Coordinates of C-alpha atoms in Angstrom, one line a residue:
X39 CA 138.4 24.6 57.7
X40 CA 137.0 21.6 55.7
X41 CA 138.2 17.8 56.7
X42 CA 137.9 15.9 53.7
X43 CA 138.0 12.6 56.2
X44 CA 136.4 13.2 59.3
X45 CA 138.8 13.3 62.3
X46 CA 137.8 10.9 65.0
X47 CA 135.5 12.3 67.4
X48 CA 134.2 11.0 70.5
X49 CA 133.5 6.9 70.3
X50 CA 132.6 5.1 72.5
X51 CA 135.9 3.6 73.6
X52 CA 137.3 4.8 77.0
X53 CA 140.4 7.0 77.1
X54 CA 143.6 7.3 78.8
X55 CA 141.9 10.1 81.3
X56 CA 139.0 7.7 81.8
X57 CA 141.3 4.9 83.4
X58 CA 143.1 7.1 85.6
X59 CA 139.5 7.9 87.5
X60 CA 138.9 4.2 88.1
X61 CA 139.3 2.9 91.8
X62 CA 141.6 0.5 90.9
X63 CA 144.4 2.8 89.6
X64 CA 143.0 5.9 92.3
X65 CA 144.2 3.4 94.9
X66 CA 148.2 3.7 93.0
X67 CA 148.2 7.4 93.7
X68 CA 148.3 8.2 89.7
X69 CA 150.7 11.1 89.0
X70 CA 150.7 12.6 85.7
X71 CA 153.8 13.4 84.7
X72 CA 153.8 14.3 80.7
X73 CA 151.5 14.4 77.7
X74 CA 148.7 15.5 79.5
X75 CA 146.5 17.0 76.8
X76 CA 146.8 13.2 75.0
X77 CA 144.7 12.0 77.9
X78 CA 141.9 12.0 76.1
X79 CA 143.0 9.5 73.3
X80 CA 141.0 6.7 73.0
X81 CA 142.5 3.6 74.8
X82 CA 142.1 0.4 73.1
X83 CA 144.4 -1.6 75.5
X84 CA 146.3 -2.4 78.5
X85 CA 149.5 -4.4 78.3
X86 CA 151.8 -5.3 81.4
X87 CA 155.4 -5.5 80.5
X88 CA 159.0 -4.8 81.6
X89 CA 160.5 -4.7 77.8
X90 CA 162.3 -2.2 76.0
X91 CA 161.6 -3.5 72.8
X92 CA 157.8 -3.3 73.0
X93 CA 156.8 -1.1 70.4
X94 CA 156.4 -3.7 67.6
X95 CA 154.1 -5.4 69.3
X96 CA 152.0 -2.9 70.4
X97 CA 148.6 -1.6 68.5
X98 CA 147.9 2.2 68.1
X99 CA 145.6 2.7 71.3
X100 CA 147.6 0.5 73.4
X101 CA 148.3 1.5 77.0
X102 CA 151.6 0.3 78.5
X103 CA 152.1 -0.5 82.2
X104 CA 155.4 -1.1 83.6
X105 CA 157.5 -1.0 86.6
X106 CA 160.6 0.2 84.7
X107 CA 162.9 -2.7 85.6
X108 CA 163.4 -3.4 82.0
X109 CA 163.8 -0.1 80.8
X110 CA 167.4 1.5 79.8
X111 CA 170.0 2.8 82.9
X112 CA 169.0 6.4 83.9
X113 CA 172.8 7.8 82.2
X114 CA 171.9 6.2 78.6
X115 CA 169.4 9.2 78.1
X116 CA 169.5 8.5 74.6
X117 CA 168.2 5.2 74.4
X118 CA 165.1 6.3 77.5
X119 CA 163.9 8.8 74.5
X120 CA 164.1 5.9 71.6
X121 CA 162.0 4.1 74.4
X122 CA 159.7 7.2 74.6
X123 CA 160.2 7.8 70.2
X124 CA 159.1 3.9 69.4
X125 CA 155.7 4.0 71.6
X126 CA 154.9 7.5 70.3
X127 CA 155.6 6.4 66.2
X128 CA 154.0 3.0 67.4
X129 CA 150.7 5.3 68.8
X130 CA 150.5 4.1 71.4
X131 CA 147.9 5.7 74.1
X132 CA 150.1 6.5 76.9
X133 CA 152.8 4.7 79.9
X134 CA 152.0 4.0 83.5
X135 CA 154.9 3.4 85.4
X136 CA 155.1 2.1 89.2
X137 CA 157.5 3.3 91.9
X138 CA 159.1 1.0 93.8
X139 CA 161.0 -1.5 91.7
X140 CA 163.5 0.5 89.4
X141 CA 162.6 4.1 90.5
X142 CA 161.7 4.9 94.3
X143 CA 159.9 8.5 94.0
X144 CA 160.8 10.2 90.4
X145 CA 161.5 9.0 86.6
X146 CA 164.5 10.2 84.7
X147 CA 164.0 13.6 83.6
X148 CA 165.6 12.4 79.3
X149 CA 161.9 10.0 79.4
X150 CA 160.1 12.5 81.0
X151 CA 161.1 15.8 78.7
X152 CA 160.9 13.0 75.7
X153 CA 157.5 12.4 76.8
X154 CA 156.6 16.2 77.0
X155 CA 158.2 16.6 73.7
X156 CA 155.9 13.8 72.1
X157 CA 152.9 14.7 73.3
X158 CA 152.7 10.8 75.2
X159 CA 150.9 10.3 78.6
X160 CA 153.3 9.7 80.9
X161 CA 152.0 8.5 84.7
X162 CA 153.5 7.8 87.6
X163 CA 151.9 5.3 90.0
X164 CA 153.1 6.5 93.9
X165 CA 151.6 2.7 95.2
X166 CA 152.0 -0.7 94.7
X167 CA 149.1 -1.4 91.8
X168 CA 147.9 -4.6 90.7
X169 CA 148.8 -4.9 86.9
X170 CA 146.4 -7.9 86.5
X171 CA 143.7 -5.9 88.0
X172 CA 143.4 -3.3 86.2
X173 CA 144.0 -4.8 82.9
X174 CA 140.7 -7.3 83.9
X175 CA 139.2 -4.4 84.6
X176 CA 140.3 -2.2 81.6
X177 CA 139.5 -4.6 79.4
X178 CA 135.9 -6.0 80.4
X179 CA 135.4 -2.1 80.0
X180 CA 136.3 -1.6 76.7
X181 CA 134.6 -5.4 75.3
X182 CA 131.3 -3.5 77.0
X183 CA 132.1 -0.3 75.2
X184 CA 132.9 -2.4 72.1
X185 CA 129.8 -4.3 72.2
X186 CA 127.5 -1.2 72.7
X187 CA 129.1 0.1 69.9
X188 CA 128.3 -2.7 67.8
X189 CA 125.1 -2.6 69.5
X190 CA 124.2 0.9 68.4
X191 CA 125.6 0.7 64.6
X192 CA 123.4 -2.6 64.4
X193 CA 120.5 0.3 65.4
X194 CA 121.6 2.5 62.7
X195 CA 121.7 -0.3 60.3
X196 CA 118.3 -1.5 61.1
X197 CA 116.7 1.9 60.8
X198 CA 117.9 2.6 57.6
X199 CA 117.4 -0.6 56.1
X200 CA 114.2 -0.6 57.6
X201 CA 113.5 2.4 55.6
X202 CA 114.8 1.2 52.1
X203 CA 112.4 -1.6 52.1
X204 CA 109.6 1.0 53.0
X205 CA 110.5 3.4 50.4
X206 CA 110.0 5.8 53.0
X207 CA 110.1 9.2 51.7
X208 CA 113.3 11.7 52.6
X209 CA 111.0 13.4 55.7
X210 CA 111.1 10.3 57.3
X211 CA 114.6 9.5 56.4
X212 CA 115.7 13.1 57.5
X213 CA 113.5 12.7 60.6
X214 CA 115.8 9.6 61.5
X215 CA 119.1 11.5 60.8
X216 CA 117.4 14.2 63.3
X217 CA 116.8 11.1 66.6
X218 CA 120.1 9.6 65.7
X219 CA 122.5 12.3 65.4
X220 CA 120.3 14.5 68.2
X221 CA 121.2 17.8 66.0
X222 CA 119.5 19.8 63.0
X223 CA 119.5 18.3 59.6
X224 CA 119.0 20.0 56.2
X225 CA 118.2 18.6 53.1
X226 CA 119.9 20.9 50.3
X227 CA 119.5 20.8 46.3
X228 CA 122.7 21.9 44.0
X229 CA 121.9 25.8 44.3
X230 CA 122.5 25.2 47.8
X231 CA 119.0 26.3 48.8
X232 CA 117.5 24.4 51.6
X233 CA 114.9 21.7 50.5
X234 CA 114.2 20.4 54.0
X235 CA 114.7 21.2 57.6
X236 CA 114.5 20.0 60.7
X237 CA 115.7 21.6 63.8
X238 CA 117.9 20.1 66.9
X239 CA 116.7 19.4 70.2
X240 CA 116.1 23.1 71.1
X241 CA 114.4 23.7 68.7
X242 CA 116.1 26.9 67.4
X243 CA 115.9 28.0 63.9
X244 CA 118.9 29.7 64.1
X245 CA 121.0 26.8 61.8
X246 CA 119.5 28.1 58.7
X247 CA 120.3 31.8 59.0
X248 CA 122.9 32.8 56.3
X249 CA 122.3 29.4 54.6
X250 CA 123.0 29.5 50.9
X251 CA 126.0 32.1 51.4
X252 CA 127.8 29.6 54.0
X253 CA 127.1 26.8 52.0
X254 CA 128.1 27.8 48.9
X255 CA 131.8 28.1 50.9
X256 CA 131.7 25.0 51.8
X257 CA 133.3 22.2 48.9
X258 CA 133.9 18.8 49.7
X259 CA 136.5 16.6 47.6
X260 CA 135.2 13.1 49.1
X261 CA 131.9 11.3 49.8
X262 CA 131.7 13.3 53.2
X263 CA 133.9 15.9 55.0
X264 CA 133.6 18.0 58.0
X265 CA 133.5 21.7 58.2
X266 CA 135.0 22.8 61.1
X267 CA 134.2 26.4 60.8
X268 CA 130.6 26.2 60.6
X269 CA 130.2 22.8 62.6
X270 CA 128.6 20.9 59.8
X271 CA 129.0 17.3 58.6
X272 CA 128.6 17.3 54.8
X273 CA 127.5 14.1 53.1
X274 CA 127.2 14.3 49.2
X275 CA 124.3 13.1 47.4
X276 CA 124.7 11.4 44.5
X277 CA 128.4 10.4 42.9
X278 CA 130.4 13.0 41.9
X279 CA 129.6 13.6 38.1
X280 CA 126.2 13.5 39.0
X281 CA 125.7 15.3 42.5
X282 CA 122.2 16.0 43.3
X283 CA 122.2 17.5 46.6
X284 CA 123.9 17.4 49.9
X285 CA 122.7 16.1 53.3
X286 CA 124.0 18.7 56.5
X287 CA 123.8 17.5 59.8
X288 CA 124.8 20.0 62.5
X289 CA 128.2 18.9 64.5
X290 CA 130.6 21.7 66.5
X291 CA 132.6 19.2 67.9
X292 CA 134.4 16.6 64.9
X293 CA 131.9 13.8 64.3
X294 CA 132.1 10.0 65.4
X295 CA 132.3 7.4 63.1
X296 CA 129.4 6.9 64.5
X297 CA 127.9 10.3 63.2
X298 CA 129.7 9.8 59.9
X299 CA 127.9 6.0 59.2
X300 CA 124.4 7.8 60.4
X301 CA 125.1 10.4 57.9
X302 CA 126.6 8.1 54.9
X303 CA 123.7 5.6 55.7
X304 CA 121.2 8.4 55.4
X305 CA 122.7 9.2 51.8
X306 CA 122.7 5.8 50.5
X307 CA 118.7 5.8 51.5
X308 CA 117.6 8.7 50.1
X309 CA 119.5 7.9 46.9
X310 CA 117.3 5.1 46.7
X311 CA 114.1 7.0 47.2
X312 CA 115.3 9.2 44.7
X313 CA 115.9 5.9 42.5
X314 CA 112.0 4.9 43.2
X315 CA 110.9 8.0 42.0
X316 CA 109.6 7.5 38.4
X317 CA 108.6 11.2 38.1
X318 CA 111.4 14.1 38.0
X319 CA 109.1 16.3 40.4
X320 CA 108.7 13.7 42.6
X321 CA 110.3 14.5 46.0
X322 CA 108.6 18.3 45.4
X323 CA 105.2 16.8 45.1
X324 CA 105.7 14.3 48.0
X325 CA 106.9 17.3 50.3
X326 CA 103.7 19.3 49.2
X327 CA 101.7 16.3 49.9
X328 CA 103.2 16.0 53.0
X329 CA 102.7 19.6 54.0
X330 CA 99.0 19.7 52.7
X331 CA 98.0 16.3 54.9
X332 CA 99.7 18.1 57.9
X333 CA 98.3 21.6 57.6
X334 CA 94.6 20.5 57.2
X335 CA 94.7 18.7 60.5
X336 CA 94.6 22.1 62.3
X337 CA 96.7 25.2 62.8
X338 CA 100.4 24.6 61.9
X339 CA 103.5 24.7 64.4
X340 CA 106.2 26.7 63.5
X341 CA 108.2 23.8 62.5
X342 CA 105.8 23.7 59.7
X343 CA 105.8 27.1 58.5
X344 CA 109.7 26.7 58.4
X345 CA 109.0 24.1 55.9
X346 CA 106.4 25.7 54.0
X347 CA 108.9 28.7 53.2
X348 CA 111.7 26.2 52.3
X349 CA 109.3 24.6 49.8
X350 CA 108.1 27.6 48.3
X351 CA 105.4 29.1 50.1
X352 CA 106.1 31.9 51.9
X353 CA 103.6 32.8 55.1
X354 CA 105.0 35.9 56.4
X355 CA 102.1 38.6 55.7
X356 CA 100.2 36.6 53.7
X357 CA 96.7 35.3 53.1
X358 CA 95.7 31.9 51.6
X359 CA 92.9 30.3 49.8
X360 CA 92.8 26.4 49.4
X361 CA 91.1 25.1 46.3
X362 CA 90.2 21.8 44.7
X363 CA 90.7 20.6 41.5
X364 CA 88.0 17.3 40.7
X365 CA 87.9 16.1 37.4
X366 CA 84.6 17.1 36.3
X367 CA 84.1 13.4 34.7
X368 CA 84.0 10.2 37.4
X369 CA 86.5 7.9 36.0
X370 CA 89.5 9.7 35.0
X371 CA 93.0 8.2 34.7
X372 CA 95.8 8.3 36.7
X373 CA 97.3 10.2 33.3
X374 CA 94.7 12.6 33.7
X375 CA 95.4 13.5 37.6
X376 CA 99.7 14.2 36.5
X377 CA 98.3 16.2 33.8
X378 CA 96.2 18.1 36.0
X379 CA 98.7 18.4 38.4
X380 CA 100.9 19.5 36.2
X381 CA 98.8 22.3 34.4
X382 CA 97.9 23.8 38.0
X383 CA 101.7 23.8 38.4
X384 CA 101.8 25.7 35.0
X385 CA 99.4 28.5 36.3
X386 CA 101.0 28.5 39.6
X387 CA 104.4 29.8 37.7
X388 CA 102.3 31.8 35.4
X389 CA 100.9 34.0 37.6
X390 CA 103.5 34.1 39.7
X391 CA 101.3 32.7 43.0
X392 CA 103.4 30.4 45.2
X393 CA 101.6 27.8 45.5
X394 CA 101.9 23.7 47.3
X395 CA 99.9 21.2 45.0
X396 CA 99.4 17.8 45.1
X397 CA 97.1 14.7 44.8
X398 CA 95.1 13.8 47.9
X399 CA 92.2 10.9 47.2
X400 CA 92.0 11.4 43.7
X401 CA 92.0 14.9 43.2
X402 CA 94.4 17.8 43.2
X403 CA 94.7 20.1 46.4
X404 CA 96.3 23.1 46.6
X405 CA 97.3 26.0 48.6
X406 CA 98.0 29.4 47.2
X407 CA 99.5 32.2 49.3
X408 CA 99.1 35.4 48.3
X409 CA 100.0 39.4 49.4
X410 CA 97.9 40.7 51.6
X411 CA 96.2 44.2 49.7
X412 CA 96.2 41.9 46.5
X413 CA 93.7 41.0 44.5
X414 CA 92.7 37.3 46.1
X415 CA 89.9 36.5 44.2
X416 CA 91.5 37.7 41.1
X417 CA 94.5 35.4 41.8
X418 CA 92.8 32.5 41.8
X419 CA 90.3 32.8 39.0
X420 CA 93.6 33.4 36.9
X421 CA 94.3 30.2 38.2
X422 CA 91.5 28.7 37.0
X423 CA 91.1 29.9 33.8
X424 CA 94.3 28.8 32.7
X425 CA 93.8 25.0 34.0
X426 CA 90.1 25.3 32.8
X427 CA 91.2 25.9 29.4
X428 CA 92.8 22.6 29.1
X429 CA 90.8 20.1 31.4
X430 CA 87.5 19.6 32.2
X431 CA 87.4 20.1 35.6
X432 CA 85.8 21.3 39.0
X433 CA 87.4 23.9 40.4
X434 CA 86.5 25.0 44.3
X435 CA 87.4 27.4 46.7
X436 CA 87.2 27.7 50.7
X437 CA 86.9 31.2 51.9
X438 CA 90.0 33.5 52.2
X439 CA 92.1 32.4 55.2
X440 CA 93.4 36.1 56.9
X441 CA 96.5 33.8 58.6
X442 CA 98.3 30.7 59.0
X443 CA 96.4 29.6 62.1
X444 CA 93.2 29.0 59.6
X445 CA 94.7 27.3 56.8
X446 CA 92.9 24.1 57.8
X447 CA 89.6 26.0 57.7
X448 CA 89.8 27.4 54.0
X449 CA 91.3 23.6 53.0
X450 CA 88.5 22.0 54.5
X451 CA 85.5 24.1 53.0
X452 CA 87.2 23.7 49.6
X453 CA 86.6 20.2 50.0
X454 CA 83.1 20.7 51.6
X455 CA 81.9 22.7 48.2
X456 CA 83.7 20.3 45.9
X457 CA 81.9 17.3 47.9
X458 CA 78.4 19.5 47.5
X459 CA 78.3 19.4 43.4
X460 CA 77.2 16.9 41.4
X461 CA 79.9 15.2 39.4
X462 CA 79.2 14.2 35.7
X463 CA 79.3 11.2 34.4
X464 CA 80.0 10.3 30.4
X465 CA 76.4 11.5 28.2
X466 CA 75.6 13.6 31.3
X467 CA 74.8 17.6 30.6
X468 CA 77.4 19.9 31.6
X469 CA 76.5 22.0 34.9
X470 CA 75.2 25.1 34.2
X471 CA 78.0 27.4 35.8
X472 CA 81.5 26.9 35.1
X473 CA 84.4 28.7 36.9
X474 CA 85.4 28.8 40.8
X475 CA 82.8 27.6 43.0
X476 CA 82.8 29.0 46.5
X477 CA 81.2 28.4 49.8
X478 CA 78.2 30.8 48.8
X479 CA 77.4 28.9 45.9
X480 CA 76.4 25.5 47.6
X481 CA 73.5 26.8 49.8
X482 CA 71.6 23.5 50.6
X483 CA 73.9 20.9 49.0
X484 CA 76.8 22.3 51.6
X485 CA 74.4 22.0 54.3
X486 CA 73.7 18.1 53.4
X487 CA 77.1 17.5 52.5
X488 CA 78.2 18.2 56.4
X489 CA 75.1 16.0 57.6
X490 CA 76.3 13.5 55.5
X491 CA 77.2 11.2 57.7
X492 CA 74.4 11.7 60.2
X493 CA 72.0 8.3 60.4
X494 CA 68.9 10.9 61.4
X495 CA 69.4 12.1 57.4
X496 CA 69.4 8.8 56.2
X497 CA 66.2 7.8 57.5
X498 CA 64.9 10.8 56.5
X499 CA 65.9 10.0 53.0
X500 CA 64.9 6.3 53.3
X501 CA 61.4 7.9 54.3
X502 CA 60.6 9.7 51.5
X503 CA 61.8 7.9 48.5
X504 CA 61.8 4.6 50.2
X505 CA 58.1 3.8 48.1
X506 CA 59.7 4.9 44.7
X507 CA 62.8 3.0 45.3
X508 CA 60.7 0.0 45.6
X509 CA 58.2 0.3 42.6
X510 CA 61.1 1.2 40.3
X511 CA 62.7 -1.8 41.8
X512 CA 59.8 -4.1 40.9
X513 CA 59.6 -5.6 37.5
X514 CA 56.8 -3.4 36.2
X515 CA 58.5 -0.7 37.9
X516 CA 61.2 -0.6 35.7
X517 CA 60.1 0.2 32.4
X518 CA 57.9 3.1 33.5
X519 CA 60.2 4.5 36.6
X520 CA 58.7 7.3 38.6
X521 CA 62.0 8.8 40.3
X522 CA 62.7 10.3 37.2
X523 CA 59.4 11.7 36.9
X524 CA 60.0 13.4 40.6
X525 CA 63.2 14.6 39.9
X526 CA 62.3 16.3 36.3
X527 CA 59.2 17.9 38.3
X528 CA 61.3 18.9 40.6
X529 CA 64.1 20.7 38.5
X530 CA 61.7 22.4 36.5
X531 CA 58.9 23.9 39.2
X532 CA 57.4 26.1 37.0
X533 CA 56.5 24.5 33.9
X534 CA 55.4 20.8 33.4
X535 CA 56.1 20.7 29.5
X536 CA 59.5 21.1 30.6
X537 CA 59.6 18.3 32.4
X538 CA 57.7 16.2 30.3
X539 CA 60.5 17.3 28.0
X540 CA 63.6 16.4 29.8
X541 CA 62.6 13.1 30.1
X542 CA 61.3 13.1 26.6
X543 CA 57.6 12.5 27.2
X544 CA 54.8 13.7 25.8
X545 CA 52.7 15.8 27.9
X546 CA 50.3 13.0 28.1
X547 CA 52.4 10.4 29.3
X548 CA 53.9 12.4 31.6
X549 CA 50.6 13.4 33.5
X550 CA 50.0 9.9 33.5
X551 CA 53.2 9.4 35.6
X552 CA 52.7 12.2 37.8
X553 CA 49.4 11.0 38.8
X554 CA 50.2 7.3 39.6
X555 CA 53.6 9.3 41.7
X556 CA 51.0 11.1 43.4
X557 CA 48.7 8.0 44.5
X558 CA 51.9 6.2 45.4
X559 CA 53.1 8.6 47.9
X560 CA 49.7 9.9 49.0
X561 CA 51.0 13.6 48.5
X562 CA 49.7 16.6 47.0
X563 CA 52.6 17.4 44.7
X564 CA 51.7 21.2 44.5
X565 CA 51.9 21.4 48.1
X566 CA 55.6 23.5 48.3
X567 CA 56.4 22.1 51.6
X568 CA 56.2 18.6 50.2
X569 CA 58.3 19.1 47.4
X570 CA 60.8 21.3 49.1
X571 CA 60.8 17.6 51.7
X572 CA 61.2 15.5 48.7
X573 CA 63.7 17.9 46.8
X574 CA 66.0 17.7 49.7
X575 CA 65.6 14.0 50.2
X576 CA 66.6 13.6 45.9
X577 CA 69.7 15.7 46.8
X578 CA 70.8 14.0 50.0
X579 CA 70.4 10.4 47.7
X580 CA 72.5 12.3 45.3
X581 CA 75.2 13.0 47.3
X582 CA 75.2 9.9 49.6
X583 CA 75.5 7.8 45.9
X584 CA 78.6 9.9 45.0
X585 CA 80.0 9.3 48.5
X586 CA 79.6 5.7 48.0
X587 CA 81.1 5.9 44.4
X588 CA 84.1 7.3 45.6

C-alpha cells in the first residue's frame, strides 16, 4: 500500500501514554477507561478546565483535564456523547477526569461507551491530582521535545546545505541520508536499476534482493510517498515531466517528518549536483572514480564489491586486469583526456568487457573484469587496439589479478610500468614498440621507477653525471654538450657511426667528444661495468625529470 503523503510517524513530541507514566499523574492512580489504542497520539497540550463548550478552543493534540463539575447531568446521555463527539471532531489527544468533585468512583457509562466508540482516551484519575502540576510539567516537556526537534532539523539543514556549497558528489550525499535516517539507502535511475547502495546499520545486503521487480510496483503521484508494503520511503528525483531517478530509504514503520525532510532535503541536493554536472556521464564517471581511488588502497570490503556490481562490474568468478591509458605526448588537453575517456568507454561496450574508467592525475585508469577460462590477454589487447587507432597513447597493463582481494596489486603495477616509459614530447621519435606494455616489458626502468624516491639513488645519480651536468652547464659547455654524446653511445653499444649519427656528427667530431667525455670523467668508456653504472644513472635522470614534470 502506497501513501502518497506520508502518515505521521514517530516525532519527537510526547504522547498521551507518555504522560500517564509520569510521577506526577502515577501519584492520581490513572485508570484508563476508553480509547486505549489512541494513547499513543502525540500530545501537544494540557488544558485544565470544567467547560462543556471547550472544543472550539481546543488545538488537535490537546489534552483536556477536568474534574467533571462542568460537564452535562449523568441522565442527559445525549449531550455527555456531544461532549465526547466535539473533542473527538476537534482531535483532540484524550480526557483526564478526577474523582472526587462530580463523580466519586465511576464516570457515566453514555461518555464512557461514546468514548470507546470514538476511539478518544478516556482516564480516570482515582486521587486528588494537581492540575497545575502536571500541566508545568507537561509542558516544559514538550518546549524540550520541541526544541530538540528544532534542534535536530537545524542538523539536517546544515548537513545538506553544507553539502550544496561543496558540490559534494551523490556518495557523500547518500552517505548522509544513511547517518541520518540510520537505515539503507539506494540511489535508483528510471529503469529502476539500482545506481547506488548503501546498507543499514547491520550491514545486511538483503534490501536489494528482488530490487527492480519491487520497484517497478511501486508508483508515487507526489514528490514523496510511503510504501507500506515494502517499508520504503520514496522521494522522486527530478519534477515530474522530467523524473530522473528516485532516492529509497528503508522505513517499516511510517516515517517522521523528520525522515520525510532528510529524505526531501537529500533530493533537492543531489538535484543540484546533477545541475553542476556539465557532462551527461558525469555521476557514472564520478562513481567509477570513486570506486577506482577506493579499490587501489588495498583489498576491497564487501560493501565495495556491492557497489562495483551496481555500477557495472560484476566480481563474482571473475579475474581483472587494471591498465593505464597516458597520452603518449606531455601536454595534452583536458579535450584530449574526455576524448580518451570516452573512446576506452567505446571499446569497453565494443567488446563487451565491463569495465570502471576514469581520470585519475591526468590519465585514464581502468579496471576490466573479465570470465575466468577467457581469453584475458586477448580482452585487453582488443581494448587497445580500438583506442590505439584513434589516440596516440600509452597503454599499460598490471599482471592478471586471479580475485578481488588483489585488485590493488594489478592497479598499482599498471601505474608502475606506465611510470617506467619514457613519455614523448612534440619532435621526439616515436618508441619503438607500440601496443600493451606489461610488467615484463620494463626490466630495469620498473626497478628504478620503485627506487624512485629513495635519496641512496639520487646520489648515485648526482655521482655519475654530476661532472657532465656541470660542463654542459658552463658557457662553453653549451654549445658542444657531452650528455648527449653519453647517451647516443650509450643507445647504440655496438656501433659508433651510429651514434655519431643520431646526433648528426660526423665521425670525426664525434671522437672528438667522446674523448674529452672520457678525460672528464676519468673512465674507460669500453669498460661494460662503467657504462652499464652510467646507463642506469641516464635512466634514473630520465625518470626522476618526468616525475618532476608531472
Amino acid at each position: 500500500m502506497l501513501h502518497p503523503r506520508p502518515p505521521a510517524g514517530p516525532t519527537a513530541l510526547l504522547t498521551v501514554a507518555d504522560v500517564l507514566r509520569l510521577p506526577i499523574v502515577r501519584q492520581g492512580g490513572p485508570v484508563v477507561l476508553a480509547g486505549r489504542d489512541g494513547l499513543d497520539r502525540p500530545l501537544r497540550w494540557v488544558h485544565a478546565t470544567e467547560l462543556a463548550d471547550i472544543a472550539p478552543l481546543l488545538r488537535p493534540g490537546d489534552l483536556v483535564l477536568t474534574t467533571g463539575v462542568g460537564l452535562p447531568d449523568d441522565i442527559d446521555e445525549a449531550a455527555l456523547r456531544r461532549f465526547a463527539r466535539s473533542l473527538a471532531e476537534a482531535e483532540c489527544a484524550g480526557i483526564m477526569v478526577e474523582y472526587g468533585r462530580r463523580w466519586q468512583d465511576r464516570l457515566p457509562a453514555a461518555l464512557v461507551g461514546a468514548c470507546e466508540d470514538l476511539g478518544l482516551p478516556l482516564v480516570a484519575l482515582t486521587h486528588e491530582t494537581r492540575f497545575a502540576a502536571v500541566i508545568q510539567t507537561v509542558g516544559e516537556l514538550v518546549v524540550d521535545r520541541q526544541v530538540a526537534e528544532l534542534r535536530d532539523a537545524e542538523r539536517v539543514h546544515e548537513t545538506f546545505t553544507e553539502l550544496s556549497f561543496g558540490e559534494a558528489g551523490h556518495l557523500e550525499v547518500l552517505e548522509a541520508v544513511r547517518t541520518l535516517a540510520t537505515a539503507p539507502v539506494v540511489l535508483e535511475n528510471e529503469q529502476h536499476r539500482p545506481l547506488d547502495f548503501l546498507p543499514g546499520p547491520d550491514g545486511s545486503h538483503t534490501f536489494l534482493e528482488g530490487w527492480q521487480a519491487r520497484s517497478s510496483r511501486v508508483t508515487i503521484t507526489g514528490r514523496t510517498g510511503w510504501h507500506e508494503d515494502n517499508g520504503w520511503l520514496v522521494t522522486r528525483l527530478g519534477t515530474r515531466d522530467r523524473s530522473w531517478g528516485r532516492l529509497v530509504i528503508g522505513s517499516p514503520a511510517p516515517p517522521s517528518q523528520r525522515l520525510v525532510a532528510v529524505a526531501e532535503r537529500a533530493a533537492a541536493s543531489l538535484a543540484l549536483h546533477r545541475l553542476h554536472d556539465r557532462d551527461r556521464d558525469n555521476l557514472t564517471r564520478r562513481r567509477h572514480h570513486e570506486l577506482l581511488v577506493t579499490l587501489q588502497t588495498g583489498p576491497p570490503s564487501d560493501d565495495v564489491l556491492q557497489r562495483c556490481e551496481l555500477a557495472g562490474l560484476p566480481v563474482d568468478r571473475r579475474r581483472f586486469v587494471g591498465l593505464v591509458f597516458r597520452p603518449a605526448l606531455v601536454g595534452a588537453g583536458r579535450q584530449d583526456l574526455d576524448d580518451i575517456i570516452a573512446s576506452v568507454v567505446g571499446a569497453s561496450h565494443a567488446t563487451r568487457t565491463p569495465a570502471l574508467v576514469c581520470e585519475i592525475d591526468r590519465e585514464i585508469k581502468v579496471l576490466v573484469s573479465i570470465p575466468r577460462g577467457a581469453d584475458v590477454e586477448g580482452a585487453v589487447d582488443r581494448i587497445a587496439g580500438q583506442v590505439a587507432q584513434r589516440h596516440a597513447v600509452l597503454i599499460c597493463a598490471g599482471r592478471v589479478s586471479p580475485d578481488p582481494a588483489t585488485i590493488d596489486r594489478t592497479l598499482l603495477e599498471a601505474r608502475q610500468v606506465a611510470d617506467s616509459l619514457p613519455v614523448r614530447t612534440s619532435g621526439s621519435p616515436a618508441p619503438a614498440r607500440t601496443g600493451v606494455h606489461r610488467l615484463e616489458d620494463v626490466h630495469l626502468r620498473g626497478l628504478l621507477t620503485l627506487l624512485g624516491d629513495d635519496d641512496r639513488l639520487r646520489l648515485f645519480t648526482d655521482r655519475e653525471l654530476g661532472p657532465l651536468r656541470e660542463h654542459d652547464a658552463a658557457p662553453g659547455g653549451r654549445t658542444a654538450p657531452l650528455l648527449p654524446v653519453l647517451r647516443a653511445l650509450l643507445d647504440h653499444p655496438a656501433s659508433k657511426s651510429g651514434a655519431a649519427a643520431a646526433l648528426h656528427l660526423s665521425r670525426a667530431a664525434f671522437y672528438d667528444r667522446l674523448a674529452r667525455l672520457e678525460k672528464l670523467l676519468g673512465l674507460d668508456l669500453d669498460d661494460p661495468d662503467i657504462r652499464v653504472s652510467l646507463h642506469v644513472a641516464l635512466l634514473a635522470d630520465e625518470l626522476a625529470r618526468f616525475r618532476r614534470s608531472e
